[in-house]
Amino acid sequence: MAELLEVDRLRVRFRALTPLAARLAGVRDPMIDAVADVSLSIPEGGAFGLVGESGSGKTTLGRAIMGLAPVWSGAIHLGGAALPKHGTALKTWRRHVAMTFQDPTGSLSPRLTVRALLTEPFRIHGMASRNLDAEARRLISLVGLATDFLDRYPHELSGGQARRVGIARALALEPRLLIADEPTAGLDVSVQGEVLNLLARLRGELGIALLLITHNLAAVRLSAEQLGVMYMGRLVETGTTAAVFRGAAHPYTAALLAAIPIADPTRDRERAVAGEVPSLMNRPAGCEFHTRCPRAEARCRAETPEPREIAPGHTARCHFPLSR
Ligand code: SF4
């Protein structure tokens, strides 16, 4: 299958401190790499699950693909075309790549009805001459809500309904890639399942590709063929979801997997791994996971592991990958 999205050695850098704050704190480099050397690809119609704890860089990576975060180096291509830096070309890019945000109610303007929210993308992109009422009806039924929801305001929606409206709005301009940022967070287990089923149905019906950003590994298992695990802005393990669930190679992935409760597989687990994530301003030497890794040895503290192939298509950044 042809690749739709290709991310190649992407680095996203932010200034974490003002020059004065950096001087006062004695920090020489006030920049942080929120995304460091990340490469991944998603085929047309494929799904990639990106997992990791809060602050691992997942959302920043999603925002970079939308052209909303500063790309320091590396490249992002969609259908062979490079991410434009600005202007009309970037606006066109955002017709092809859409994103739903973590807080669905907060990301929907409270003063707009669902009808106005769903038709706003057409106005923004100079397509207001379309039959907007028909488009609103098409979109609301696409996500399984009745047309009388079009006259409601965001505060009149439940968490699951707001999530559906956010997805409908993201799909308004018929994107080729949907980036769903934590689509199940904060929802009851049964509603989480409904949202994941909706995303699966939409992928099948529309042929869109999906980048699923979540700390819920069980959601990835249900929804994505490929999996990437992020830690401190790096992908530490990638592979097919089936292969990673069969035998995680990186101790971080193994710890995340071990934390999925068997009796309640869709339950969110945030603090799955013991210990604190180090500051991005003070990355540990060697393997950045060594401060939390139960398998760390002297080599881990001295030498940065490069991605190594565990099996075809399955890689891990670890000197001592777990045996399969
Ligand atoms: Fe753990 Fe060492 Fe592998 Fe890092 S390189 S994950 S510290 S075993």
Coordinates of C-alpha atoms and ligand atoms in Angstrom, one line a residue:
M1 CA 0.0 0.0 0.0
A2 CA 1.3 3.5 -0.8
E3 CA 2.5 5.6 2.1
L4 CA 0.2 8.6 2.8
L5 CA 2.1 10.3 5.7
E6 CA 5.8 10.1 6.0
V7 CA 7.6 11.7 8.9
D8 CA 11.4 11.6 8.6
R9 CA 13.8 12.4 11.5
L10 CA 11.5 15.1 12.8
R11 CA 12.7 17.4 15.5
V12 CA 10.5 20.0 17.2
R13 CA 12.3 22.5 19.4
F14 CA 10.8 25.0 21.8
R15 CA 12.3 27.7 23.9
A16 CA 11.4 26.6 27.5
L17 CA 12.7 29.6 29.4
T18 CA 13.0 33.3 28.6
P19 CA 16.6 34.5 28.2
L20 CA 16.4 36.2 31.7
A21 CA 15.0 33.1 33.4
A22 CA 17.6 30.9 31.7
R23 CA 20.4 33.3 33.0
L24 CA 19.0 33.3 36.5
A25 CA 18.6 29.5 36.5
G26 CA 22.2 29.1 35.1
V27 CA 20.8 27.2 32.1
R28 CA 23.0 27.4 29.0
D29 CA 20.5 25.9 26.5
P30 CA 16.9 27.1 27.2
M31 CA 15.6 25.1 24.3
I32 CA 14.0 21.7 24.6
D33 CA 13.4 19.0 22.0
A34 CA 9.7 18.1 22.5
V35 CA 10.0 15.7 19.5
A36 CA 13.4 14.2 18.8
D37 CA 14.4 12.3 15.7
V38 CA 11.0 10.7 15.0
S39 CA 10.4 8.8 11.8
L40 CA 7.1 7.0 11.0
S41 CA 4.8 6.4 8.1
I42 CA 1.1 5.6 7.6
P43 CA -0.2 4.1 4.4
E44 CA -3.4 5.3 2.7
G45 CA -6.3 4.2 4.9
G46 CA -3.9 2.8 7.6
A47 CA -3.9 3.4 11.3
F48 CA -1.0 4.2 13.6
G49 CA -1.3 4.3 17.4
L50 CA 1.0 6.6 19.2
V51 CA 1.3 5.9 22.9
G52 CA 3.3 7.1 25.9
E53 CA 2.7 9.0 29.1
S54 CA 1.7 12.6 29.3
G55 CA 4.4 14.9 28.1
S56 CA 6.0 12.3 25.9
G57 CA 5.6 14.5 22.8
K58 CA 2.6 12.7 21.2
T59 CA 0.4 15.8 20.9
T60 CA 3.3 18.0 19.8
L61 CA 4.0 15.5 17.0
G62 CA 0.4 15.6 16.0
R63 CA 0.4 19.4 16.0
A64 CA 3.6 19.4 13.9
I65 CA 1.9 17.3 11.3
M66 CA -0.9 19.8 11.3
G67 CA 1.7 22.6 10.8
L68 CA 1.0 24.0 14.3
A69 CA 4.4 23.3 15.9
P70 CA 7.8 24.6 15.0
V71 CA 9.7 22.0 12.9
W72 CA 13.4 22.5 13.6
S73 CA 14.7 19.8 11.3
G74 CA 13.5 16.7 9.5
A75 CA 10.6 16.4 7.1
I76 CA 6.9 15.7 6.9
H77 CA 5.3 14.6 3.6
L78 CA 1.7 13.8 2.8
G79 CA 1.1 12.0 -0.5
G80 CA 4.6 13.0 -1.5
A81 CA 4.1 16.7 -0.9
A82 CA 6.2 18.5 1.8
L83 CA 4.5 20.3 4.7
P84 CA 4.3 24.0 3.6
K85 CA 5.6 26.6 6.0
H86 CA 2.8 29.1 5.6
G87 CA 0.2 30.8 3.3
T88 CA -2.4 29.3 1.1
A89 CA -0.5 26.0 0.7
L90 CA -0.6 25.4 4.5
K91 CA -4.3 26.2 4.5
T92 CA -4.8 23.6 1.7
W93 CA -2.6 21.1 3.7
R94 CA -5.1 21.5 6.6
R95 CA -7.9 20.4 4.3
H96 CA -6.1 17.1 3.9
V97 CA -5.0 16.7 7.5
A98 CA -7.5 17.2 10.3
M99 CA -7.2 16.9 14.1
T100 CA -9.6 16.3 17.0
F101 CA -8.4 17.8 20.2
Q102 CA -8.2 16.4 23.8
D103 CA -10.9 18.5 25.4
P104 CA -13.8 18.3 22.9
T105 CA -16.1 20.6 24.8
G106 CA -13.4 23.2 25.4
S107 CA -12.3 23.1 21.8
L108 CA -15.8 23.8 20.5
S109 CA -16.7 27.5 20.7
P110 CA -19.5 27.7 23.3
R111 CA -21.4 30.4 21.4
L112 CA -21.9 28.4 18.3
T113 CA -24.5 25.8 17.6
V114 CA -23.4 22.4 16.4
R115 CA -24.7 23.4 12.9
A116 CA -22.5 26.5 12.9
L117 CA -19.5 24.5 14.3
L118 CA -19.9 21.9 11.5
T119 CA -20.2 24.4 8.7
E120 CA -17.5 26.8 10.0
P121 CA -14.7 24.9 8.1
F122 CA -16.4 25.6 4.8
R123 CA -16.5 29.3 5.6
I124 CA -12.9 29.3 6.7
H125 CA -11.8 27.6 3.5
G126 CA -13.9 29.9 1.1
M127 CA -16.5 27.1 0.4
A128 CA -19.5 28.8 1.8
S129 CA -21.3 28.6 -1.5
R130 CA -22.0 24.9 -0.8
N131 CA -25.3 23.8 0.6
L132 CA -24.2 24.2 4.2
D133 CA -27.4 22.8 5.7
A134 CA -27.0 19.7 3.6
E135 CA -23.4 19.4 4.7
A136 CA -24.3 19.8 8.4
R137 CA -26.9 17.0 8.0
R138 CA -24.4 14.8 6.2
L139 CA -21.8 15.3 8.9
I140 CA -24.0 14.8 11.9
S141 CA -25.4 11.6 10.5
L142 CA -21.9 10.4 9.6
V143 CA -21.1 10.3 13.3
G144 CA -24.3 8.7 14.3
L145 CA -26.2 11.6 15.9
A146 CA -29.8 12.7 15.0
T147 CA -30.2 16.0 13.1
D148 CA -31.9 17.7 16.1
F149 CA -28.4 17.9 17.6
L150 CA -27.6 20.5 15.0
D151 CA -29.5 23.1 17.1
R152 CA -27.7 22.3 20.4
Y153 CA -24.8 24.2 21.9
P154 CA -21.6 22.4 23.2
H155 CA -22.7 22.7 26.9
E156 CA -25.8 20.7 26.0
L157 CA -23.7 17.7 24.8
S158 CA -22.4 14.8 26.8
G159 CA -18.7 13.9 26.6
G160 CA -19.3 11.2 24.0
Q161 CA -21.6 13.5 21.9
A162 CA -19.1 16.3 22.0
R163 CA -16.4 13.8 20.9
R164 CA -18.6 12.9 17.9
V165 CA -19.3 16.5 17.0
G166 CA -15.5 17.2 17.1
I167 CA -14.9 14.2 14.8
A168 CA -17.7 15.4 12.4
R169 CA -16.2 18.9 12.3
A170 CA -12.7 17.4 11.6
L171 CA -14.2 15.4 8.7
A172 CA -16.0 18.3 7.1
L173 CA -13.5 18.9 4.4
E174 CA -13.0 15.2 3.7
P175 CA -9.4 14.9 4.9
R176 CA -7.1 12.1 4.0
L177 CA -5.6 11.8 7.5
L178 CA -7.4 12.2 10.8
I179 CA -5.3 12.9 13.9
A180 CA -7.3 11.9 17.0
D181 CA -5.8 13.2 20.1
E182 CA -6.9 11.2 23.2
P183 CA -10.3 10.5 21.8
T184 CA -11.3 8.2 24.7
A185 CA -9.9 10.2 27.6
G186 CA -12.4 11.1 30.3
L187 CA -15.1 8.9 28.9
D188 CA -16.9 6.0 30.5
V189 CA -15.7 2.6 29.3
S190 CA -18.8 1.9 27.2
V191 CA -18.6 5.3 25.6
Q192 CA -14.9 4.8 24.9
G193 CA -15.8 1.6 23.0
E194 CA -18.5 3.5 21.0
V195 CA -16.0 6.2 20.0
L196 CA -13.4 3.7 18.9
N197 CA -16.0 1.8 16.9
L198 CA -17.1 5.0 15.3
L199 CA -13.5 5.7 14.2
A200 CA -13.1 2.2 12.8
R201 CA -16.4 2.6 10.9
L202 CA -15.3 6.0 9.5
R203 CA -12.0 4.5 8.4
G204 CA -13.8 1.8 6.5
E205 CA -16.4 4.1 5.0
L206 CA -14.2 7.0 4.0
G207 CA -10.9 5.3 3.5
I208 CA -9.1 7.9 5.7
A209 CA -5.9 7.2 7.5
L210 CA -5.8 7.6 11.3
L211 CA -3.1 8.7 13.7
L212 CA -4.4 7.7 17.1
I213 CA -2.7 9.6 20.0
T214 CA -3.4 8.0 23.3
H215 CA -2.0 6.8 26.6
N216 CA -4.5 3.9 26.4
L217 CA -2.7 0.9 24.9
A218 CA -5.9 -1.1 24.8
A219 CA -7.5 1.5 22.5
V220 CA -4.5 1.1 20.1
R221 CA -4.9 -2.7 20.1
L222 CA -8.6 -2.2 19.0
S223 CA -8.0 0.5 16.5
A224 CA -4.5 0.5 14.9
E225 CA -2.4 -1.9 12.9
Q226 CA 0.9 -0.1 13.7
L227 CA 2.1 1.1 17.1
G228 CA 4.8 3.6 18.2
V229 CA 5.8 4.2 21.8
M230 CA 7.1 7.6 22.7
Y231 CA 9.3 8.5 25.6
M232 CA 10.8 12.0 26.1
G233 CA 10.0 12.9 22.5
R234 CA 11.6 9.8 21.0
L235 CA 10.0 6.7 19.5
V236 CA 11.5 4.0 21.6
E237 CA 9.6 1.1 20.0
T238 CA 7.7 0.7 16.8
G239 CA 6.1 -2.3 15.1
T240 CA 2.8 -3.9 14.2
T241 CA 0.4 -3.7 17.1
A242 CA 0.1 -7.5 17.1
A243 CA 3.9 -8.0 17.3
V244 CA 4.4 -5.5 20.1
F245 CA 1.5 -7.0 22.1
R246 CA 2.9 -10.5 21.5
G247 CA 6.3 -9.5 22.8
A248 CA 7.4 -5.9 23.7
A249 CA 11.1 -5.4 23.2
H250 CA 11.6 -2.2 25.2
P251 CA 11.3 -2.2 29.0
Y252 CA 9.2 1.0 28.8
T253 CA 6.6 -0.7 26.5
A254 CA 6.6 -3.8 28.6
A255 CA 5.8 -1.7 31.7
L256 CA 3.0 0.1 29.9
L257 CA 1.6 -3.2 28.7
A258 CA 1.9 -4.8 32.2
A259 CA -0.2 -2.0 33.5
I260 CA -3.3 -2.7 31.3
P261 CA -5.8 -4.3 33.7
I262 CA -6.9 -7.6 32.3
A263 CA -10.4 -7.4 33.8
D264 CA -11.0 -4.0 32.4
P265 CA -9.0 -3.7 29.2
T266 CA -10.3 -0.3 28.1
R267 CA -9.6 1.5 31.3
D268 CA -7.2 4.5 31.0
R269 CA -4.0 4.1 33.0
E270 CA -1.9 7.3 33.2
R271 CA 0.8 6.6 35.8
A272 CA 1.7 3.1 34.6
V273 CA 5.5 3.2 35.0
A274 CA 7.3 3.7 38.4
G275 CA 9.4 6.8 38.8
E276 CA 9.4 10.3 37.5
V277 CA 10.0 11.3 33.8
P278 CA 13.2 13.4 33.8
S279 CA 13.0 17.1 32.7
L280 CA 13.4 17.6 29.0
M281 CA 15.9 20.4 29.9
N282 CA 18.1 17.9 31.6
R283 CA 18.0 14.7 29.6
P284 CA 19.8 11.8 31.2
A285 CA 23.0 10.7 29.5
G286 CA 23.0 7.4 27.6
C287 CA 19.6 5.8 27.4
E288 CA 17.1 8.3 28.6
F289 CA 15.0 5.6 30.2
H290 CA 17.8 4.4 32.5
T291 CA 16.6 6.4 35.5
R292 CA 13.4 4.3 35.5
C293 CA 14.5 1.0 33.9
P294 CA 14.7 -2.1 36.1
R295 CA 17.2 -3.6 33.6
A296 CA 19.6 -0.7 33.4
E297 CA 23.3 -1.6 33.3
A298 CA 26.5 0.6 33.2
R299 CA 26.3 0.7 29.4
C300 CA 22.8 2.2 29.5
R301 CA 24.1 5.2 31.5
A302 CA 27.0 5.8 29.1
E303 CA 25.8 5.0 25.6
T304 CA 22.6 6.2 23.7
P305 CA 20.9 3.2 22.1
E306 CA 20.0 3.6 18.4
P307 CA 16.9 1.9 17.0
R308 CA 17.7 -1.8 16.4
E309 CA 15.6 -4.2 14.4
I310 CA 14.2 -6.9 16.6
A311 CA 12.3 -8.6 13.8
P312 CA 11.3 -7.3 10.3
G313 CA 9.4 -4.0 10.9
H314 CA 9.8 -4.2 14.7
T315 CA 12.4 -1.9 16.2
A316 CA 13.4 -0.8 19.7
R317 CA 15.9 1.7 21.2
C318 CA 17.4 -0.6 23.8
H319 CA 20.8 -2.2 24.4
F320 CA 19.2 -5.2 26.0
P321 CA 15.8 -5.7 24.4
L322 CA 13.5 -8.2 26.1
S323 CA 13.6 -11.6 24.5
R324 CA 10.6 -12.7 22.4
Ligands
SF4_1 FE1 16.7 -0.2 30.0 FE2 19.2 -0.1 29.2 FE3 17.3 -0.8 27.5 FE4 17.6 1.7 28.3 S1 19.1 0.6 27.1 S2 15.7 0.6 28.1 S3 18.2 1.4 30.4 S4 17.9 -1.9 29.3

